[in-house]
mmCIF file of C-alpha atoms in Angstrom:
data_model
loop_
_atom_site.group_PDB
_atom_site.id
_atom_site.type_symbol
_atom_site.label_atom_id
_atom_site.label_comp_id
_atom_site.label_asym_id
_atom_site.label_seq_id
_atom_site.Cartn_x
_atom_site.Cartn_y
_atom_site.Cartn_z
ATOM 1 C CA MET Y 1 -49.831 -21.922 -31.622
ATOM 2 C CA GLU Y 2 -49.352 -19.325 -34.365
ATOM 3 C CA GLU Y 3 -46.003 -18.292 -35.821
ATOM 4 C CA LYS Y 4 -45.179 -15.458 -38.245
ATOM 5 C CA LEU Y 5 -42.090 -15.832 -40.471
ATOM 6 C CA SER Y 6 -40.698 -14.037 -43.527
ATOM 7 C CA GLY Y 7 -39.765 -16.535 -46.193
ATOM 8 C CA ILE Y 8 -39.253 -17.522 -49.825
ATOM 9 C CA VAL Y 9 -40.926 -20.592 -51.314
ATOM 10 C CA LEU Y 10 -38.227 -22.884 -52.663
ATOM 11 C CA SER Y 11 -40.494 -25.662 -53.937
ATOM 12 C CA GLY Y 12 -43.764 -27.438 -53.407
ATOM 13 C CA VAL Y 13 -45.068 -30.971 -53.894
ATOM 14 C CA ASN Y 14 -48.669 -32.094 -54.242
ATOM 15 C CA PHE Y 15 -50.239 -33.596 -51.133
ATOM 16 C CA SER Y 16 -53.718 -35.123 -51.257
ATOM 17 C CA GLU Y 17 -56.215 -33.764 -53.775
ATOM 18 C CA ASN Y 18 -55.906 -30.011 -53.191
ATOM 19 C CA ASP Y 19 -53.026 -29.461 -50.769
ATOM 20 C CA LYS Y 20 -49.268 -29.009 -51.080
ATOM 21 C CA ILE Y 21 -46.204 -29.400 -48.893
ATOM 22 C CA LEU Y 22 -43.957 -26.362 -49.235
ATOM 23 C CA ASN Y 23 -40.260 -25.941 -48.656
ATOM 24 C CA ILE Y 24 -39.769 -22.362 -47.401
ATOM 25 C CA PHE Y 25 -36.500 -20.571 -46.644
ATOM 26 C CA THR Y 26 -37.234 -18.251 -43.726
ATOM 27 C CA LEU Y 27 -35.205 -15.476 -42.172
ATOM 28 C CA GLU Y 28 -36.033 -16.497 -38.621
ATOM 29 C CA ARG Y 29 -35.969 -20.332 -38.762
ATOM 30 C CA GLY Y 30 -33.970 -21.301 -41.829
ATOM 31 C CA VAL Y 31 -35.522 -23.838 -44.224
ATOM 32 C CA VAL Y 32 -38.840 -25.215 -42.962
ATOM 33 C CA SER Y 33 -41.561 -27.465 -44.371
ATOM 34 C CA ALA Y 34 -45.237 -26.593 -44.150
ATOM 35 C CA LYS Y 35 -48.577 -27.838 -45.444
ATOM 36 C CA ILE Y 36 -50.799 -25.398 -47.309
ATOM 37 C CA LYS Y 37 -54.402 -26.463 -47.800
ATOM 38 C CA GLY Y 38 -56.765 -26.060 -50.722
ATOM 39 C CA VAL Y 39 -54.365 -24.210 -53.010
ATOM 40 C CA LYS Y 40 -55.038 -26.441 -56.031
ATOM 41 C CA LYS Y 41 -58.664 -25.335 -56.119
ATOM 42 C CA ALA Y 42 -59.708 -22.665 -58.620
ATOM 43 C CA GLY Y 43 -59.674 -19.244 -56.992
ATOM 44 C CA ALA Y 44 -57.861 -20.424 -53.851
ATOM 45 C CA LYS Y 45 -57.082 -17.412 -51.649
ATOM 46 C CA LEU Y 46 -53.528 -18.573 -50.809
ATOM 47 C CA LYS Y 47 -52.620 -19.964 -54.238
ATOM 48 C CA PHE Y 48 -49.989 -17.220 -54.699
ATOM 49 C CA ALA Y 49 -48.279 -18.348 -51.484
ATOM 50 C CA SER Y 50 -47.670 -21.831 -52.889
ATOM 51 C CA GLU Y 51 -45.785 -20.656 -55.985
ATOM 52 C CA PRO Y 52 -41.980 -20.980 -56.283
ATOM 53 C CA PHE Y 53 -40.083 -17.724 -55.606
ATOM 54 C CA CYS Y 54 -42.983 -16.264 -53.603
ATOM 55 C CA PHE Y 55 -41.499 -13.955 -50.963
ATOM 56 C CA ALA Y 56 -44.075 -13.321 -48.246
ATOM 57 C CA GLU Y 57 -44.753 -12.936 -44.573
ATOM 58 C CA PHE Y 58 -46.278 -16.287 -43.707
ATOM 59 C CA ILE Y 59 -48.539 -17.067 -40.777
ATOM 60 C CA PHE Y 60 -48.359 -20.673 -39.623
ATOM 61 C CA SER Y 61 -50.399 -22.787 -37.303
ATOM 62 C CA ARG Y 62 -47.782 -24.868 -35.504
ATOM 63 C CA SER Y 63 -47.968 -28.084 -33.526
ATOM 64 C CA GLY Y 64 -44.512 -29.307 -32.519
ATOM 65 C CA ASP Y 65 -42.420 -29.436 -35.707
ATOM 66 C CA LYS Y 66 -45.474 -29.495 -37.984
ATOM 67 C CA ARG Y 67 -46.547 -26.257 -39.651
ATOM 68 C CA THR Y 68 -49.582 -25.312 -41.717
ATOM 69 C CA VAL Y 69 -49.814 -22.057 -43.654
ATOM 70 C CA ILE Y 70 -52.971 -20.210 -42.572
ATOM 71 C CA GLY Y 71 -52.165 -16.774 -43.981
ATOM 72 C CA ALA Y 72 -49.646 -14.864 -46.072
ATOM 73 C CA SER Y 73 -48.913 -11.274 -47.098
ATOM 74 C CA LEU Y 74 -47.040 -10.990 -50.379
ATOM 75 C CA ILE Y 75 -43.787 -9.023 -50.346
ATOM 76 C CA ASP Y 76 -42.580 -9.860 -53.875
ATOM 77 C CA SER Y 77 -43.388 -12.523 -56.457
ATOM 78 C CA PHE Y 78 -40.348 -11.665 -58.638
ATOM 79 C CA TYR Y 79 -42.773 -11.990 -61.548
ATOM 80 C CA PRO Y 80 -40.322 -11.070 -64.367
ATOM 81 C CA VAL Y 81 -38.501 -14.397 -63.851
ATOM 82 C CA ARG Y 82 -41.590 -16.100 -65.301
ATOM 83 C CA GLU Y 83 -41.435 -14.031 -68.503
ATOM 84 C CA ASN Y 84 -37.867 -14.879 -69.554
ATOM 85 C CA ILE Y 85 -36.558 -18.437 -69.769
ATOM 86 C CA GLU Y 86 -32.964 -17.506 -68.844
ATOM 87 C CA LYS Y 87 -34.151 -15.530 -65.824
ATOM 88 C CA TYR Y 88 -36.367 -18.454 -64.808
ATOM 89 C CA PHE Y 89 -33.464 -20.889 -64.793
ATOM 90 C CA CYS Y 90 -31.212 -18.357 -63.028
ATOM 91 C CA ALA Y 91 -33.805 -17.987 -60.259
ATOM 92 C CA GLY Y 92 -34.263 -21.755 -60.228
ATOM 93 C CA ALA Y 93 -30.533 -22.246 -59.706
ATOM 94 C CA VAL Y 94 -30.671 -19.853 -56.723
ATOM 95 C CA VAL Y 95 -33.447 -21.737 -54.927
ATOM 96 C CA GLU Y 96 -31.925 -25.129 -55.789
ATOM 97 C CA PHE Y 97 -28.627 -24.036 -54.263
ATOM 98 C CA VAL Y 98 -30.448 -23.080 -51.067
ATOM 99 C CA LYS Y 99 -32.239 -26.442 -50.957
ATOM 100 C CA ARG Y 100 -29.014 -28.407 -51.425
ATOM 101 C CA PHE Y 101 -26.587 -26.475 -49.233
ATOM 102 C CA PHE Y 102 -28.583 -24.679 -46.532
ATOM 103 C CA LYS Y 103 -29.404 -27.055 -43.697
ATOM 104 C CA GLU Y 104 -32.995 -27.393 -42.573
ATOM 105 C CA SER Y 105 -33.957 -25.292 -39.542
ATOM 106 C CA MET Y 106 -30.509 -23.661 -39.411
ATOM 107 C CA VAL Y 107 -30.805 -19.870 -39.285
ATOM 108 C CA ASP Y 108 -28.613 -18.134 -41.871
ATOM 109 C CA GLU Y 109 -29.381 -14.419 -42.079
ATOM 110 C CA GLN Y 110 -26.541 -13.749 -44.529
ATOM 111 C CA GLY Y 111 -27.703 -16.593 -46.773
ATOM 112 C CA PHE Y 112 -31.263 -15.279 -46.663
ATOM 113 C CA LEU Y 113 -30.179 -11.777 -47.684
ATOM 114 C CA LEU Y 114 -28.023 -13.191 -50.481
ATOM 115 C CA THR Y 115 -31.025 -15.125 -51.765
ATOM 116 C CA VAL Y 116 -33.454 -12.190 -51.641
ATOM 117 C CA ASN Y 117 -30.973 -9.831 -53.305
ATOM 118 C CA ALA Y 118 -30.145 -12.373 -56.008
ATOM 119 C CA LEU Y 119 -33.812 -12.897 -56.900
ATOM 120 C CA LYS Y 120 -34.342 -9.121 -57.015
ATOM 121 C CA GLU Y 121 -31.339 -8.587 -59.287
ATOM 122 C CA ILE Y 122 -32.310 -11.497 -61.551
ATOM 123 C CA ALA Y 123 -35.905 -10.279 -61.830
ATOM 124 C CA TYR Y 124 -35.385 -6.534 -62.084
ATOM 125 C CA GLY Y 125 -31.679 -5.860 -62.623
ATOM 126 C CA GLU Y 126 -29.644 -5.041 -65.716
ATOM 127 C CA ASN Y 127 -27.865 -8.398 -66.030
ATOM 128 C CA HIS Y 128 -29.450 -11.567 -64.650
ATOM 129 C CA LEU Y 129 -26.444 -13.692 -65.594
ATOM 130 C CA SER Y 130 -24.008 -11.560 -63.573
ATOM 131 C CA ALA Y 131 -26.482 -11.625 -60.678
ATOM 132 C CA LEU Y 132 -26.418 -15.427 -60.701
ATOM 133 C CA VAL Y 133 -22.601 -15.497 -60.791
ATOM 134 C CA LYS Y 134 -22.467 -13.091 -57.848
ATOM 135 C CA PHE Y 135 -24.927 -15.207 -55.857
ATOM 136 C CA LEU Y 136 -23.103 -18.469 -56.518
ATOM 137 C CA LEU Y 137 -19.696 -17.030 -55.607
ATOM 138 C CA SER Y 138 -20.998 -15.441 -52.392
ATOM 139 C CA SER Y 139 -23.034 -18.491 -51.394
ATOM 140 C CA LEU Y 140 -20.175 -20.888 -52.098
ATOM 141 C CA GLU Y 141 -17.998 -18.774 -49.815
ATOM 142 C CA ASN Y 142 -20.772 -18.682 -47.196
ATOM 143 C CA SER Y 143 -20.976 -22.484 -47.396
ATOM 144 C CA GLY Y 144 -17.223 -23.038 -47.015
ATOM 145 C CA TYR Y 145 -16.358 -23.577 -50.700
ATOM 146 C CA LYS Y 146 -14.815 -20.214 -51.545
ATOM 147 C CA LEU Y 147 -13.122 -19.734 -54.900
ATOM 148 C CA SER Y 148 -9.800 -17.882 -54.687
ATOM 149 C CA LEU Y 149 -10.030 -15.200 -57.390
ATOM 150 C CA ASP Y 150 -7.545 -12.494 -56.503
ATOM 151 C CA ALA Y 151 -4.234 -14.004 -57.617
ATOM 152 C CA CYS Y 152 -2.418 -17.258 -58.335
ATOM 153 C CA PHE Y 153 -3.224 -19.596 -55.457
ATOM 154 C CA VAL Y 154 0.396 -20.757 -55.188
ATOM 155 C CA CYS Y 155 2.699 -17.780 -55.846
ATOM 156 C CA LYS Y 156 0.137 -15.034 -55.068
ATOM 157 C CA LYS Y 157 1.094 -13.113 -58.207
ATOM 158 C CA GLU Y 158 -1.205 -11.973 -60.993
ATOM 159 C CA VAL Y 159 -2.087 -14.919 -63.187
ATOM 160 C CA GLY Y 160 -1.490 -13.213 -66.559
ATOM 161 C CA ASP Y 161 -3.058 -14.229 -69.863
ATOM 162 C CA ARG Y 162 -2.813 -17.989 -69.269
ATOM 163 C CA VAL Y 163 -5.062 -19.104 -66.424
ATOM 164 C CA PHE Y 164 -5.620 -22.608 -65.059
ATOM 165 C CA PHE Y 165 -8.413 -23.759 -62.746
ATOM 166 C CA ASP Y 166 -8.026 -26.535 -60.162
ATOM 167 C CA TYR Y 167 -11.512 -27.523 -58.980
ATOM 168 C CA ARG Y 168 -10.134 -29.552 -56.056
ATOM 169 C CA ARG Y 169 -8.927 -26.383 -54.340
ATOM 170 C CA GLY Y 170 -11.276 -23.882 -55.956
ATOM 171 C CA ALA Y 171 -8.097 -22.172 -57.088
ATOM 172 C CA PHE Y 172 -6.770 -20.333 -60.124
ATOM 173 C CA LEU Y 173 -3.112 -20.818 -61.068
ATOM 174 C CA CYS Y 174 -0.642 -19.037 -63.299
ATOM 175 C CA GLU Y 175 1.265 -20.809 -66.048
ATOM 176 C CA ASP Y 176 4.400 -21.201 -63.899
ATOM 177 C CA CYS Y 177 2.522 -22.832 -60.978
ATOM 178 C CA PHE Y 178 0.232 -25.095 -62.984
ATOM 179 C CA ASP Y 179 0.855 -28.702 -61.902
ATOM 180 C CA GLN Y 180 -0.957 -30.432 -64.785
ATOM 181 C CA ILE Y 181 -4.079 -31.003 -62.675
ATOM 182 C CA GLY Y 182 -7.031 -28.883 -63.719
ATOM 183 C CA ARG Y 183 -7.827 -27.142 -66.959
ATOM 184 C CA GLU Y 184 -6.987 -23.946 -68.782
ATOM 185 C CA ILE Y 185 -9.622 -21.233 -68.996
ATOM 186 C CA HIS Y 186 -9.731 -17.884 -70.776
ATOM 187 C CA HIS Y 187 -8.400 -15.042 -68.633
ATOM 188 C CA LEU Y 188 -11.549 -13.049 -69.423
ATOM 189 C CA THR Y 189 -13.636 -15.784 -67.771
ATOM 190 C CA LEU Y 190 -11.755 -15.120 -64.531
ATOM 191 C CA ARG Y 191 -12.285 -11.394 -65.076
ATOM 192 C CA ALA Y 192 -16.053 -11.990 -65.464
ATOM 193 C CA LEU Y 193 -16.076 -13.822 -62.126
ATOM 194 C CA ILE Y 194 -14.214 -10.985 -60.420
ATOM 195 C CA MET Y 195 -16.453 -8.297 -61.921
ATOM 196 C CA ALA Y 196 -19.629 -10.110 -60.878
ATOM 197 C CA LYS Y 197 -18.353 -10.577 -57.335
ATOM 198 C CA ASP Y 198 -17.454 -6.871 -57.159
ATOM 199 C CA ASP Y 199 -20.967 -6.024 -58.416
ATOM 200 C CA LYS Y 200 -19.663 -4.548 -61.658
ATOM 201 C CA LEU Y 201 -21.543 -5.129 -64.892
ATOM 202 C CA THR Y 202 -19.697 -6.518 -67.874
ATOM 203 C CA ASP Y 203 -20.550 -5.704 -71.476
ATOM 204 C CA ASN Y 204 -19.403 -9.149 -72.609
ATOM 205 C CA ASP Y 205 -22.012 -11.791 -71.819
ATOM 206 C CA GLU Y 206 -19.916 -14.426 -73.620
ATOM 207 C CA PHE Y 207 -17.490 -14.637 -70.708
ATOM 208 C CA THR Y 208 -20.208 -14.312 -68.070
ATOM 209 C CA LYS Y 209 -21.729 -17.413 -69.651
ATOM 210 C CA LYS Y 210 -18.339 -19.129 -69.539
ATOM 211 C CA ALA Y 211 -18.112 -18.145 -65.850
ATOM 212 C CA ILE Y 212 -21.480 -19.829 -65.211
ATOM 213 C CA LYS Y 213 -20.282 -22.959 -67.007
ATOM 214 C CA LEU Y 214 -17.168 -22.955 -64.819
ATOM 215 C CA LEU Y 215 -19.257 -22.645 -61.644
ATOM 216 C CA ASP Y 216 -21.462 -25.510 -62.819
ATOM 217 C CA TYR Y 217 -18.303 -27.573 -63.398
ATOM 218 C CA TYR Y 218 -17.018 -26.688 -59.914
ATOM 219 C CA ILE Y 219 -20.284 -27.519 -58.158
ATOM 220 C CA THR Y 220 -20.598 -30.799 -60.045
ATOM 221 C CA ASN Y 221 -17.026 -31.970 -59.460
ATOM 222 C CA ARG Y 222 -15.994 -30.410 -56.139
ATOM 223 C CA LEU Y 223 -19.326 -30.468 -54.309
ATOM 224 C CA GLU Y 224 -20.645 -33.518 -56.194
ATOM 225 C CA GLU Y 225 -24.055 -31.929 -56.692
ATOM 226 C CA ASN Y 226 -26.103 -31.235 -59.809
ATOM 227 C CA LEU Y 227 -28.283 -28.135 -59.875
ATOM 228 C CA ASN Y 228 -30.832 -29.033 -62.545
ATOM 229 C CA SER Y 229 -31.750 -25.424 -63.316
ATOM 230 C CA LEU Y 230 -28.083 -24.557 -63.765
ATOM 231 C CA LYS Y 231 -27.663 -27.521 -66.143
ATOM 232 C CA GLU Y 232 -30.686 -26.348 -68.138
ATOM 233 C CA LEU Y 233 -29.419 -22.767 -68.223
ATOM 234 C CA VAL Y 234 -26.056 -23.666 -69.742
ATOM 235 C CA LYS Y 235 -27.817 -25.479 -72.580
ATOM 236 C CA PHE Y 236 -28.815 -22.027 -73.882
ATOM 237 C CA PHE Y 237 -25.156 -21.021 -74.145
#
């Protein structure tokens, strides 16, 4: 039985001498695993289809739950992410998030579109860091871990110049409502989060970087997960 799916390669592991097992996030079937044969050989026809970030229309031979890639038509390789170390780790954080928080074989069209758009913006856009912030905020919300950005979580008023973040609730608090649990952040870090979510570019990368550090802190402490690419990215800051 043959099956045609549009998908993005999240990762691959070596299997036997020349084969790999791929993890592919597909539009139609969610995250699936598939064997791809002979791709470690020099000049392998489908080598491109085994590379991380490869966005292609895959053709599978399927027997029950087991899939083997037998063909692929490239849609986008997002090649610029391989030419810039920050972009590479931004793209890596995107696919790692999908692997950790998108359940296998569960269809998530919104999550798929978020992933494709994030990789496009990271590869070709004007600000790869803002693109990553936007993806993480939208995907956290899509996964049930939304951060409340619009106002103080308690009194619903503007937070002012002193802002406090409570990772337990994914909430930002004003000075009057702060209950001594959480930590103070710069108000421009919150602004960078809001601007990225609203798809507005900021001319101050310093606070976009602080926003990424805050999201890493939130994912580590609230979701109890470590995204290795995100950890590597913040080392450059």
